[in-house]
CSV table of C-alpha atoms in Angstrom, one decimal:
chain,number,residue,atom,x,y,z
R,22,MET,CA,56.0,239.4,179.3
R,23,GLN,CA,55.0,242.5,181.5
R,24,VAL,CA,56.6,244.0,184.3
R,25,TYR,CA,54.4,244.9,187.5
R,26,SER,CA,55.2,246.9,190.0
R,27,PHE,CA,54.1,246.4,193.9
R,28,THR,CA,54.3,248.7,196.6
R,29,ASN,CA,55.2,247.9,200.1
R,30,THR,CA,51.6,246.6,201.0
R,31,GLY,CA,51.6,244.2,198.4
R,32,ARG,CA,49.7,243.4,195.1
R,33,GLN,CA,47.6,240.9,193.2
R,34,ILE,CA,48.3,240.9,189.7
R,35,ASP,CA,45.6,239.4,187.3
R,36,ALA,CA,47.2,238.2,184.5
R,37,ALA,CA,47.3,234.6,182.9
R,38,GLY,CA,50.9,233.0,182.3
R,39,ASN,CA,53.4,230.4,183.0
R,40,PHE,CA,56.4,232.5,184.2
R,41,ILE,CA,56.9,234.7,187.2
R,42,ARG,CA,60.1,236.4,188.1
R,43,TYR,CA,61.0,238.9,190.8
R,44,GLU,CA,62.8,241.5,188.7
R,45,ARG,CA,64.2,243.9,191.7
R,46,GLU,CA,63.5,245.6,194.9
R,47,THR,CA,63.2,249.2,194.6
R,48,THR,CA,63.0,250.8,197.7
R,49,ALA,CA,66.6,249.4,199.3
R,50,ALA,CA,64.6,248.0,202.3
R,51,ALA,CA,66.7,246.1,204.6
R,52,ASP,CA,64.8,242.7,203.7
R,53,ALA,CA,63.9,242.5,200.1
R,54,SER,CA,62.0,239.2,200.7
R,55,VAL,CA,58.4,238.7,199.8
R,56,ARG,CA,56.2,235.6,200.0
R,57,VAL,CA,54.5,234.6,196.6
R,58,ARG,CA,51.0,233.1,195.9
R,59,VAL,CA,49.8,231.5,192.6
R,60,ASP,CA,46.3,231.1,192.2
R,61,GLY,CA,46.2,230.5,196.0
R,62,ASN,CA,48.9,228.2,196.2
R,63,ASP,CA,51.9,229.3,198.4
R,64,PHE,CA,55.0,229.6,196.6
R,65,GLY,CA,57.3,230.4,199.6
R,66,THR,CA,59.7,233.3,199.9
R,67,TRP,CA,61.4,234.9,197.2
R,68,LEU,CA,64.3,237.1,196.7
R,69,PRO,CA,65.3,239.5,193.8
R,70,GLY,CA,66.3,237.1,190.9
R,71,ASP,CA,64.1,234.1,191.9
R,72,PHE,CA,61.5,233.0,189.1
R,73,VAL,CA,59.6,230.0,188.1
R,74,GLU,CA,58.4,228.4,184.8
R,75,LEU,CA,55.1,226.5,185.5
R,76,PRO,CA,54.0,223.5,183.2
R,77,GLU,CA,50.3,224.9,183.2
R,78,GLN,CA,49.1,228.7,183.0
R,79,PHE,CA,48.1,230.5,186.2
R,80,ARG,CA,45.2,233.2,186.5
R,81,THR,CA,46.8,235.3,189.4
R,82,VAL,CA,49.9,236.1,191.5
R,83,GLU,CA,49.8,237.6,194.9
R,84,ILE,CA,52.9,239.4,196.2
R,85,VAL,CA,53.1,240.1,199.8
R,86,PRO,CA,56.2,242.0,201.1
R,87,ILE,CA,57.7,240.4,204.3
R,88,ALA,CA,59.4,243.5,205.6
R,89,GLY,CA,57.9,246.3,203.5
R,90,ALA,CA,60.0,245.8,200.2
R,91,ALA,CA,58.6,247.3,196.8
R,92,GLY,CA,59.5,246.4,193.6
R,93,GLU,CA,58.9,244.8,190.4
R,94,PHE,CA,57.5,241.2,188.9
R,95,ARG,CA,57.7,240.2,185.4
R,96,VAL,CA,54.9,238.0,184.4
R,97,GLY,CA,53.9,236.2,181.1
R,98,SER,CA,54.1,233.3,179.2
R,99,GLY,CA,57.4,231.6,178.2
R,100,ARG,CA,60.7,232.2,179.6
R,101,PHE,CA,62.4,235.6,179.7
R,102,ASN,CA,66.4,235.7,180.1
R,103,SER,CA,68.1,238.9,181.1
R,104,SER,CA,71.9,239.6,181.5
R,105,ARG,CA,71.0,241.3,184.7
R,106,PHE,CA,70.5,237.8,186.4
R,107,LEU,CA,72.7,234.7,186.2
R,108,LEU,CA,70.1,232.0,184.5
R,109,THR,CA,71.9,230.1,182.0
R,110,GLY,CA,75.6,230.1,180.3
R,111,GLN,CA,78.8,231.2,181.6
R,112,PRO,CA,79.2,233.4,185.0
R,113,THR,CA,79.5,237.3,184.5
R,114,THR,CA,81.0,239.3,186.5
R,115,ASN,CA,77.8,240.5,188.2
R,116,ILE,CA,77.4,237.2,190.3
R,117,ALA,CA,77.9,239.4,193.4
R,118,ALA,CA,74.6,241.4,192.1
R,119,THR,CA,72.8,237.8,191.8
R,120,VAL,CA,73.4,236.9,195.6
R,121,ALA,CA,74.0,240.0,197.5
R,122,ALA,CA,70.6,240.2,198.6
R,123,ARG,CA,70.9,236.6,200.1
R,124,SER,CA,73.8,236.6,202.0
R,125,ASP,CA,77.5,237.9,202.3
R,126,PHE,CA,79.9,235.8,199.9
R,127,THR,CA,83.3,235.1,199.4
R,128,SER,CA,85.2,234.3,195.7
R,129,THR,CA,88.5,232.2,196.4
R,130,ALA,CA,91.1,230.9,193.9
R,131,LYS,CA,91.6,227.3,194.3
R,132,ALA,CA,93.8,224.6,192.9
R,133,ALA,CA,92.9,221.0,192.3
R,134,THR,CA,95.5,218.3,192.5
R,135,VAL,CA,95.7,214.6,191.7
R,136,GLY,CA,94.8,213.7,194.7
R,137,SER,CA,91.2,214.3,196.7
R,138,THR,CA,91.2,217.6,198.6
R,139,GLN,CA,88.7,219.4,200.6
R,140,LEU,CA,87.3,222.5,198.3
R,141,VAL,CA,85.1,223.9,200.7
R,142,ALA,CA,84.1,222.9,204.4
R,143,ALA,CA,80.7,222.2,205.3
R,144,ASN,CA,78.6,225.1,206.1
R,145,PRO,CA,75.0,224.9,207.3
R,146,THR,CA,74.2,228.6,206.3
R,147,ARG,CA,75.3,228.2,202.6
R,148,ASN,CA,72.6,229.9,200.1
R,149,TYR,CA,74.8,229.9,197.2
R,150,LEU,CA,77.6,227.7,195.6
R,151,LEU,CA,79.5,228.1,192.4
R,152,ILE,CA,82.6,226.3,191.2
R,153,GLN,CA,84.2,227.2,188.1
R,154,ASN,CA,87.2,225.3,186.3
R,155,ASN,CA,89.2,228.2,184.9
R,156,ASP,CA,92.2,225.8,183.9
R,157,THR,CA,92.9,226.8,180.4
R,158,THR,CA,95.4,223.5,179.6
R,159,GLY,CA,92.0,221.3,179.2
R,160,ALA,CA,92.2,219.8,182.8
R,161,TYR,CA,89.1,218.5,184.1
R,162,ILE,CA,87.9,218.3,187.6
R,163,SER,CA,85.5,216.2,189.4
R,164,VAL,CA,83.5,217.3,192.6
R,165,ALA,CA,82.0,215.0,195.2
R,166,PHE,CA,80.3,216.0,198.4
R,167,GLY,CA,80.6,214.3,201.8
R,168,VAL,CA,83.1,211.8,200.0
R,169,ALA,CA,86.7,211.6,199.0
R,170,ALA,CA,86.6,212.8,195.4
R,171,THR,CA,87.6,210.5,192.5
R,172,LEU,CA,87.7,211.0,188.9
R,173,ALA,CA,85.0,208.3,188.5
R,174,ASN,CA,82.7,209.5,191.6
R,175,GLY,CA,82.3,213.2,191.3
R,176,VAL,CA,80.6,215.5,188.9
R,177,ARG,CA,83.0,216.3,186.0
R,178,ILE,CA,83.4,220.3,185.4
R,179,ALA,CA,85.6,220.7,181.9
R,180,ALA,CA,88.0,223.5,181.3
R,181,GLY,CA,86.1,226.6,181.4
R,182,GLY,CA,83.1,225.0,182.8
R,183,PHE,CA,81.3,225.7,185.9
R,184,TRP,CA,78.6,224.3,188.4
R,185,GLU,CA,76.0,226.5,190.2
R,186,TRP,CA,73.5,225.9,193.3
R,187,THR,CA,71.0,228.7,194.0
R,188,ASP,CA,68.4,226.3,195.1
R,189,SER,CA,69.0,223.0,197.2
R,190,VAL,CA,72.3,224.0,198.2
R,191,PRO,CA,74.8,221.4,199.6
R,192,LYS,CA,75.8,222.3,203.0
R,193,ASN,CA,78.3,219.5,203.6
R,194,ALA,CA,81.9,219.7,202.6
R,195,ALA,CA,83.0,219.3,198.8
R,196,ASN,CA,86.0,217.4,197.7
R,197,VAL,CA,87.6,218.0,194.5
R,198,ILE,CA,90.0,216.1,192.5
R,199,GLY,CA,91.7,216.9,188.9
R,200,ASN,CA,93.0,214.8,186.4
R,201,VAL,CA,96.2,217.0,186.1
R,202,ALA,CA,98.0,218.6,189.1
R,203,ASN,CA,97.0,222.3,189.7
R,204,ALA,CA,93.9,222.9,187.8
R,205,ASN,CA,92.9,226.6,188.6
R,206,LEU,CA,89.6,226.9,190.1
R,207,VAL,CA,87.3,229.6,191.3
R,208,VAL,CA,85.0,229.2,194.3
R,209,VAL,CA,82.0,231.5,194.9
R,210,GLU,CA,80.1,230.9,198.3
R,211,GLY,CA,77.4,232.8,199.9
């Protein structure tokens, strides 16, 4: 893995690999987004922290800043994990740094009951969603989108577990139910 800098005019990186990550924006530009092309194929608009691991090797990566950003990309073979970005594992206290470039966000303490209740309302501009079950008593919750939650129809999140969306983020309302009353939750939305 190697880190490549790019300027506000962009850069073509001639390096073979199967992994690309937008490490960071270095100029504090108002818009940190860049367009990425891999071997001539458009991979869309990226923000810091976005990455892709491809099944096949590529030869070139082209970076075109949308509004004059400059920064760094990591390119190479295999996956590179960093504690600076929330890629896998338990949430860290740095969730804000992961999504701050995308939108404002809120962190809200919630409670699940033994009946289906709305956890978050529908939000057509939602770009990020994290639901964490902070309950310490072994309680689990079940989350369903667009329908009432039951213990059987939702996605189960065990005590201490979480569910995070950074791509294909649901825009509709989420409902939750717990197997015990008052399971402690945290919702981060942006």
